[in-house]
Short mmCIF file of N, CA and C in Angstrom, two decimals:
data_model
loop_
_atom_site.label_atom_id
_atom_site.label_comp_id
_atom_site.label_asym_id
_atom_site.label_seq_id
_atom_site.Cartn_x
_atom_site.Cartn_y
_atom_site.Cartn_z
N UNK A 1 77.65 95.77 107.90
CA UNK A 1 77.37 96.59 109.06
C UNK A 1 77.31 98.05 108.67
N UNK A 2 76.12 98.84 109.44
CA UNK A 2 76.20 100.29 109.37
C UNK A 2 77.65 100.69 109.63
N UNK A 3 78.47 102.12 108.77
CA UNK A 3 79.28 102.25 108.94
C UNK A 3 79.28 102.99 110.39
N UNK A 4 78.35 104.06 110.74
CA UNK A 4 78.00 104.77 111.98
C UNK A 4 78.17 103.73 113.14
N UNK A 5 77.52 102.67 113.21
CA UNK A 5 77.63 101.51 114.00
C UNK A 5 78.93 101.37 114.28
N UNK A 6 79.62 100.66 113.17
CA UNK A 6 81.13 100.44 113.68
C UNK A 6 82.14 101.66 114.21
N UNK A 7 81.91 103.12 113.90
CA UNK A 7 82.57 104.33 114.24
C UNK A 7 82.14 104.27 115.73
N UNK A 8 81.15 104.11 116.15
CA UNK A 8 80.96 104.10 117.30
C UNK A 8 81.30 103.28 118.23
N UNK A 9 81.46 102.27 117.85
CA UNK A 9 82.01 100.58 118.48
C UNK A 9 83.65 101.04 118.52
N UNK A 10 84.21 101.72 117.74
CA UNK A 10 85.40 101.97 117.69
C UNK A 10 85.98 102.80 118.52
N UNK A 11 85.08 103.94 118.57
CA UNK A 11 85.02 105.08 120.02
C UNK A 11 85.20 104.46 120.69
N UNK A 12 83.95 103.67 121.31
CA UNK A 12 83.79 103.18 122.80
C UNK A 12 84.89 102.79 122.92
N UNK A 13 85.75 101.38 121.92
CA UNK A 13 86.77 101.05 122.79
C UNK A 13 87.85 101.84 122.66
N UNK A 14 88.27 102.68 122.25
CA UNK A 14 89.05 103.70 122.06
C UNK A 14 89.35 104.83 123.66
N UNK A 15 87.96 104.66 124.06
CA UNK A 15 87.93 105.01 125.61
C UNK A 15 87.93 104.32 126.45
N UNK A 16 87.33 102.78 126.18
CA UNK A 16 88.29 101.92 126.90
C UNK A 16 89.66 101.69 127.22
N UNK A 17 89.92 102.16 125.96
CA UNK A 17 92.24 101.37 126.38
C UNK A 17 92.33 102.68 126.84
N UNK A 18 91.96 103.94 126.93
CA UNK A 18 92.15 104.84 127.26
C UNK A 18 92.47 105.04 128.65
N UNK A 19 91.32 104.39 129.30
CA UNK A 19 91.38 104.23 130.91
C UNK A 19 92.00 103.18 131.18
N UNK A 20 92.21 102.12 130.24
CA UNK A 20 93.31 101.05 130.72
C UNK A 20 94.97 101.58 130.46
N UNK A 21 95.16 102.17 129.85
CA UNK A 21 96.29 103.43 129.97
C UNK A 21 96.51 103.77 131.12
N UNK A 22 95.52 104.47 131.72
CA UNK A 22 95.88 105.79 133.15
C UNK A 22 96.01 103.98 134.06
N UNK A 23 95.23 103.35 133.77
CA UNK A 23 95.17 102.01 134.56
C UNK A 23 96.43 101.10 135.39
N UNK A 24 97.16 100.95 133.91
CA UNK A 24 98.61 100.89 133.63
C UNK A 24 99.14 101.41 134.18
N UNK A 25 99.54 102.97 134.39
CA UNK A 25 100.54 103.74 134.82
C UNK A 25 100.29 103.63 136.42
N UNK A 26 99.59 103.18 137.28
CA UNK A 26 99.11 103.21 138.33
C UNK A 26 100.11 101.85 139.18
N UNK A 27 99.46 100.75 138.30
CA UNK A 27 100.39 99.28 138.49
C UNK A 27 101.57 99.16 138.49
N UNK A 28 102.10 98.19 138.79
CA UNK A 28 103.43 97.77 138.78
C UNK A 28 103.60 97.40 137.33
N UNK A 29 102.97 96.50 136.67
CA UNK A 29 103.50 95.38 136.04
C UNK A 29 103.07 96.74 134.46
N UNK A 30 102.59 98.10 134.62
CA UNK A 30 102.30 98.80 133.34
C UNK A 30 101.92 98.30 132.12
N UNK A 31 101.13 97.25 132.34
CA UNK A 31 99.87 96.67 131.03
C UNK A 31 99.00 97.31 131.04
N UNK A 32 98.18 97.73 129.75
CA UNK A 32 97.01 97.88 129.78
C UNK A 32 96.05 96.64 129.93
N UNK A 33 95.30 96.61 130.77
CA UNK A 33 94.46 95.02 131.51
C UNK A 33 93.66 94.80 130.45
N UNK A 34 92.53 96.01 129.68
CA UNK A 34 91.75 95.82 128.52
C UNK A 34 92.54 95.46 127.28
N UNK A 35 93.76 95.83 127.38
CA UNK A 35 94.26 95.59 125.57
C UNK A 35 94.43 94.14 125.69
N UNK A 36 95.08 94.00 127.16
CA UNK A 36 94.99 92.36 127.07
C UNK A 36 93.96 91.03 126.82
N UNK A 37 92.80 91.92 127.65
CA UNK A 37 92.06 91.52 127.38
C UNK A 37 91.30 91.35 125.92
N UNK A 38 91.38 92.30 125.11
CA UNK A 38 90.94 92.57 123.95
C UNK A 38 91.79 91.48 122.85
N UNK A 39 93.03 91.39 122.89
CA UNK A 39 94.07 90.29 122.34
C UNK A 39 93.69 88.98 122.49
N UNK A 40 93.35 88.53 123.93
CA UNK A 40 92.87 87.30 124.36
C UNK A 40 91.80 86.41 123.78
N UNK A 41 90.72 87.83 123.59
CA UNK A 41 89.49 87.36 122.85
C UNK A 41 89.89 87.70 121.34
N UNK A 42 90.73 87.48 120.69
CA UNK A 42 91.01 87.74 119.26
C UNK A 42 90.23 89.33 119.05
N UNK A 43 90.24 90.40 119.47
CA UNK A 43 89.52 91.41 118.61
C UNK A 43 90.74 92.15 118.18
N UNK A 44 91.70 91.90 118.35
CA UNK A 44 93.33 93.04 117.71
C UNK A 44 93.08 92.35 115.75
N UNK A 45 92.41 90.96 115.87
CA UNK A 45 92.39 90.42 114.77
C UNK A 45 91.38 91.54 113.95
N UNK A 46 90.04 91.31 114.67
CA UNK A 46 88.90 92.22 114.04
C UNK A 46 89.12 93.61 113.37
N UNK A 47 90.24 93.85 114.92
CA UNK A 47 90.32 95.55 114.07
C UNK A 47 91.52 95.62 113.01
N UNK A 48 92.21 94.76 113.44
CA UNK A 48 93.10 94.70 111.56
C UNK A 48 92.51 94.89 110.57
N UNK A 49 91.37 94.01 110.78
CA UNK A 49 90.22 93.45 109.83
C UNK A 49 89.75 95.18 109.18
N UNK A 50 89.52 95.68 110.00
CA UNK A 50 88.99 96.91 109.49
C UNK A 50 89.81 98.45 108.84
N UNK A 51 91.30 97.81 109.42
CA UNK A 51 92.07 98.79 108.29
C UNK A 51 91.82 98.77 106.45
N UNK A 52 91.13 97.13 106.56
CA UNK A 52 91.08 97.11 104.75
C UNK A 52 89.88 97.87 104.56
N UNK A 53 88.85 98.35 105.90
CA UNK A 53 87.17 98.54 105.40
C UNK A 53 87.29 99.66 104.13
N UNK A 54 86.57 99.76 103.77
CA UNK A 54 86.14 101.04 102.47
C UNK A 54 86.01 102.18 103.20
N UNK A 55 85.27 102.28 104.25
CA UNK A 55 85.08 103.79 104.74
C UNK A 55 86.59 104.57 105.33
N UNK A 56 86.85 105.20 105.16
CA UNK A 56 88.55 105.88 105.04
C UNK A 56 88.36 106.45 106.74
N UNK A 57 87.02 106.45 107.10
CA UNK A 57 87.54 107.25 109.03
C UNK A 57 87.36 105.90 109.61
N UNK A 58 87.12 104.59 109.26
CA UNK A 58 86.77 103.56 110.26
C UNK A 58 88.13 103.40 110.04
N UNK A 59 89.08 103.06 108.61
CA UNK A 59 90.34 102.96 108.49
C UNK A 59 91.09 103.50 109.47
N UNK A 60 90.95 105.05 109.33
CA UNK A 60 92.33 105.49 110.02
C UNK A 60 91.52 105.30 111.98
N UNK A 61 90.67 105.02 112.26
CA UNK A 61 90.25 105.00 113.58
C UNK A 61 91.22 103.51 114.14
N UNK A 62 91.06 103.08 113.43
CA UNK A 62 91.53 100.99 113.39
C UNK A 62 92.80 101.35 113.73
N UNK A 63 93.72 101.75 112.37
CA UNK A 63 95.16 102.28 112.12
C UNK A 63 95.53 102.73 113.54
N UNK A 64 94.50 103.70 114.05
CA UNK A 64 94.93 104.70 115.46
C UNK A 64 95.23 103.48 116.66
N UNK A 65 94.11 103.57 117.18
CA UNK A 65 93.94 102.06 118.07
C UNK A 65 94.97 100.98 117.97
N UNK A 66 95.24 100.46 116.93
CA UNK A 66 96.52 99.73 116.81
C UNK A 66 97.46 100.47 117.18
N UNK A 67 98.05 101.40 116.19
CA UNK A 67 99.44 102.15 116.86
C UNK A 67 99.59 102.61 118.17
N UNK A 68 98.34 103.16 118.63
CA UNK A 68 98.40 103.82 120.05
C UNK A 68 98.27 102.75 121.16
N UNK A 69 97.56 101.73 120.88
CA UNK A 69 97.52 100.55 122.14
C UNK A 69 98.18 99.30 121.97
N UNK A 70 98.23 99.40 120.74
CA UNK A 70 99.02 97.74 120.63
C UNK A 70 100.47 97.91 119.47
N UNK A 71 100.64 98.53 119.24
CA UNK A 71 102.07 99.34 118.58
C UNK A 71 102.97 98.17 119.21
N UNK A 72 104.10 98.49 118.53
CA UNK A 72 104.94 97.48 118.60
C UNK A 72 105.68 97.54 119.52
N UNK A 73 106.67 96.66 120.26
CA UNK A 73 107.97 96.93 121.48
C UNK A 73 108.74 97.42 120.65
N UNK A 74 109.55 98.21 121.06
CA UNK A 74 110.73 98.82 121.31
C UNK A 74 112.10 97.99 120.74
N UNK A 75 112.74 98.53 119.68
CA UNK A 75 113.60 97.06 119.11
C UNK A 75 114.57 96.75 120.20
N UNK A 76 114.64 95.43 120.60
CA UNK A 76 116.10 95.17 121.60
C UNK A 76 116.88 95.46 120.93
N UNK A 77 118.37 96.32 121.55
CA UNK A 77 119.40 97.11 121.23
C UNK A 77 120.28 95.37 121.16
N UNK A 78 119.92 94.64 121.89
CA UNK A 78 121.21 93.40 121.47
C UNK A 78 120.37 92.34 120.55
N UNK A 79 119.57 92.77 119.91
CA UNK A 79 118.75 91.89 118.94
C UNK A 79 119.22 92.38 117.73
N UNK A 80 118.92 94.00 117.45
CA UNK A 80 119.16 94.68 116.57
C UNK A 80 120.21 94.88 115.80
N UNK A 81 120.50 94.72 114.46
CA UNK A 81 122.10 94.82 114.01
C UNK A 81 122.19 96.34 113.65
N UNK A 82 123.47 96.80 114.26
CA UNK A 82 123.90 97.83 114.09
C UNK A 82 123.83 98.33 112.23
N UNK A 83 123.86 99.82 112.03
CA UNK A 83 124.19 99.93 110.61
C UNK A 83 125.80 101.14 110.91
N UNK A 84 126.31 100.65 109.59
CA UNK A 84 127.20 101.60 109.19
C UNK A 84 126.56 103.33 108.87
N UNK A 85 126.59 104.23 109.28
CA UNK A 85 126.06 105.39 109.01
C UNK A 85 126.30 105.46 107.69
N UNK A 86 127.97 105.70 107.24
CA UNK A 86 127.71 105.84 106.13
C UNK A 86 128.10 105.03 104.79
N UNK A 87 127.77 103.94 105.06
CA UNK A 87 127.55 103.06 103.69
C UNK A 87 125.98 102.71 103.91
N UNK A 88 125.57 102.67 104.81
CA UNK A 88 124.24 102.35 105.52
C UNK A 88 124.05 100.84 105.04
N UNK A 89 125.26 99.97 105.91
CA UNK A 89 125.04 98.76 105.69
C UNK A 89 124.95 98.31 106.54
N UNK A 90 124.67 96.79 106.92
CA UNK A 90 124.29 96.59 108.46
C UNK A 90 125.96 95.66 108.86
N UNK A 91 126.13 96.34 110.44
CA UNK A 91 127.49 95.92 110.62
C UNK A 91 127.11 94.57 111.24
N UNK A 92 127.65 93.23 110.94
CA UNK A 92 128.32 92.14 111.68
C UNK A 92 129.15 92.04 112.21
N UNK A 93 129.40 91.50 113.97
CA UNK A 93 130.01 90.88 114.22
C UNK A 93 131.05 90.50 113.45
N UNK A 94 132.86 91.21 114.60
CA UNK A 94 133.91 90.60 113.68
C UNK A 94 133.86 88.74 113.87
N UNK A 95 134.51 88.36 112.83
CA UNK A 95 134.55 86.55 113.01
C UNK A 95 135.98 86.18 113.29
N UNK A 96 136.38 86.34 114.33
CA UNK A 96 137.00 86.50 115.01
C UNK A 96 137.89 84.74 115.60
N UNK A 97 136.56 84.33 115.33
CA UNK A 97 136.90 82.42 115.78
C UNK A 97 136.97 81.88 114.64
N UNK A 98 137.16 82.40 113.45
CA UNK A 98 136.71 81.59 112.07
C UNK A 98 138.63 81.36 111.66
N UNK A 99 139.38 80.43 111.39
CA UNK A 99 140.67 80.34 111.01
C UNK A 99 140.64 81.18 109.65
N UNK A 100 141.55 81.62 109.37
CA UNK A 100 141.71 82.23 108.28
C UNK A 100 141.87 81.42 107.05
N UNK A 101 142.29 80.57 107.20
CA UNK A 101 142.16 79.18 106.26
C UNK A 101 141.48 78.76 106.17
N UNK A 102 140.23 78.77 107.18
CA UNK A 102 139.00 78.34 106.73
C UNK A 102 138.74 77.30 107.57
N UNK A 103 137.53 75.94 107.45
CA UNK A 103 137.59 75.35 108.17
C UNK A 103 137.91 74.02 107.21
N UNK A 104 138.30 72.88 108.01
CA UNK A 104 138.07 71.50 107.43
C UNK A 104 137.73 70.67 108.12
N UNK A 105 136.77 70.04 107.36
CA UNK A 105 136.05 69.06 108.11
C UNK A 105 136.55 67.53 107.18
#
């Protein structure tokens, strides 16, 4: 494909999620309706596809679009394991139910 071609294909939808943005903030449920849409029909695949392209502005256009519309959630705070600041290790849960002797089965 012309590279001009795809820069432009990339715009357009780039102003698409754009208005599915302001779209979002309007609703209750704050989805963008196009990104969903865009996911549904596999194109989040396509534009992955095009972070590997050769041309370095279709790259970082792809890169953009991903981070800005489909970026990741937010880590759950009770999913997430805490770290020690400063050993910067990750803290576990004391074991608290474990016998100190251990178990036997």
């Amino acid at each position: 494909m012309d590279n001009k071609i795809v820069q432009v294909a990339l715009n357009g939808l780039e102003n698409i999620l754009k208005q599915g943005e302001q779209e979002a903030k309007q609703h209750v449920s704050g989805v963008n309706p196009y990104a969903e849409k865009i996911e549904e029909c596999f194109g989040l695949d396509k534009i992955e596809f095009l972070q590997s392209h050769e041309n370095h502005d279709i790259y970082l256009k792809a890169a953009f679009i991903i981070e800005q519309y489909f970026g990741t959630v937010e880590d759950d705070v009770k999913v997430t394991p805490q770290v020690n600041p400063e050993s910067q290790e990750y803290l576990f849960g004391t074991q608290e139910n474990v016998p100190m002797q251990g178990f036997q089965f």
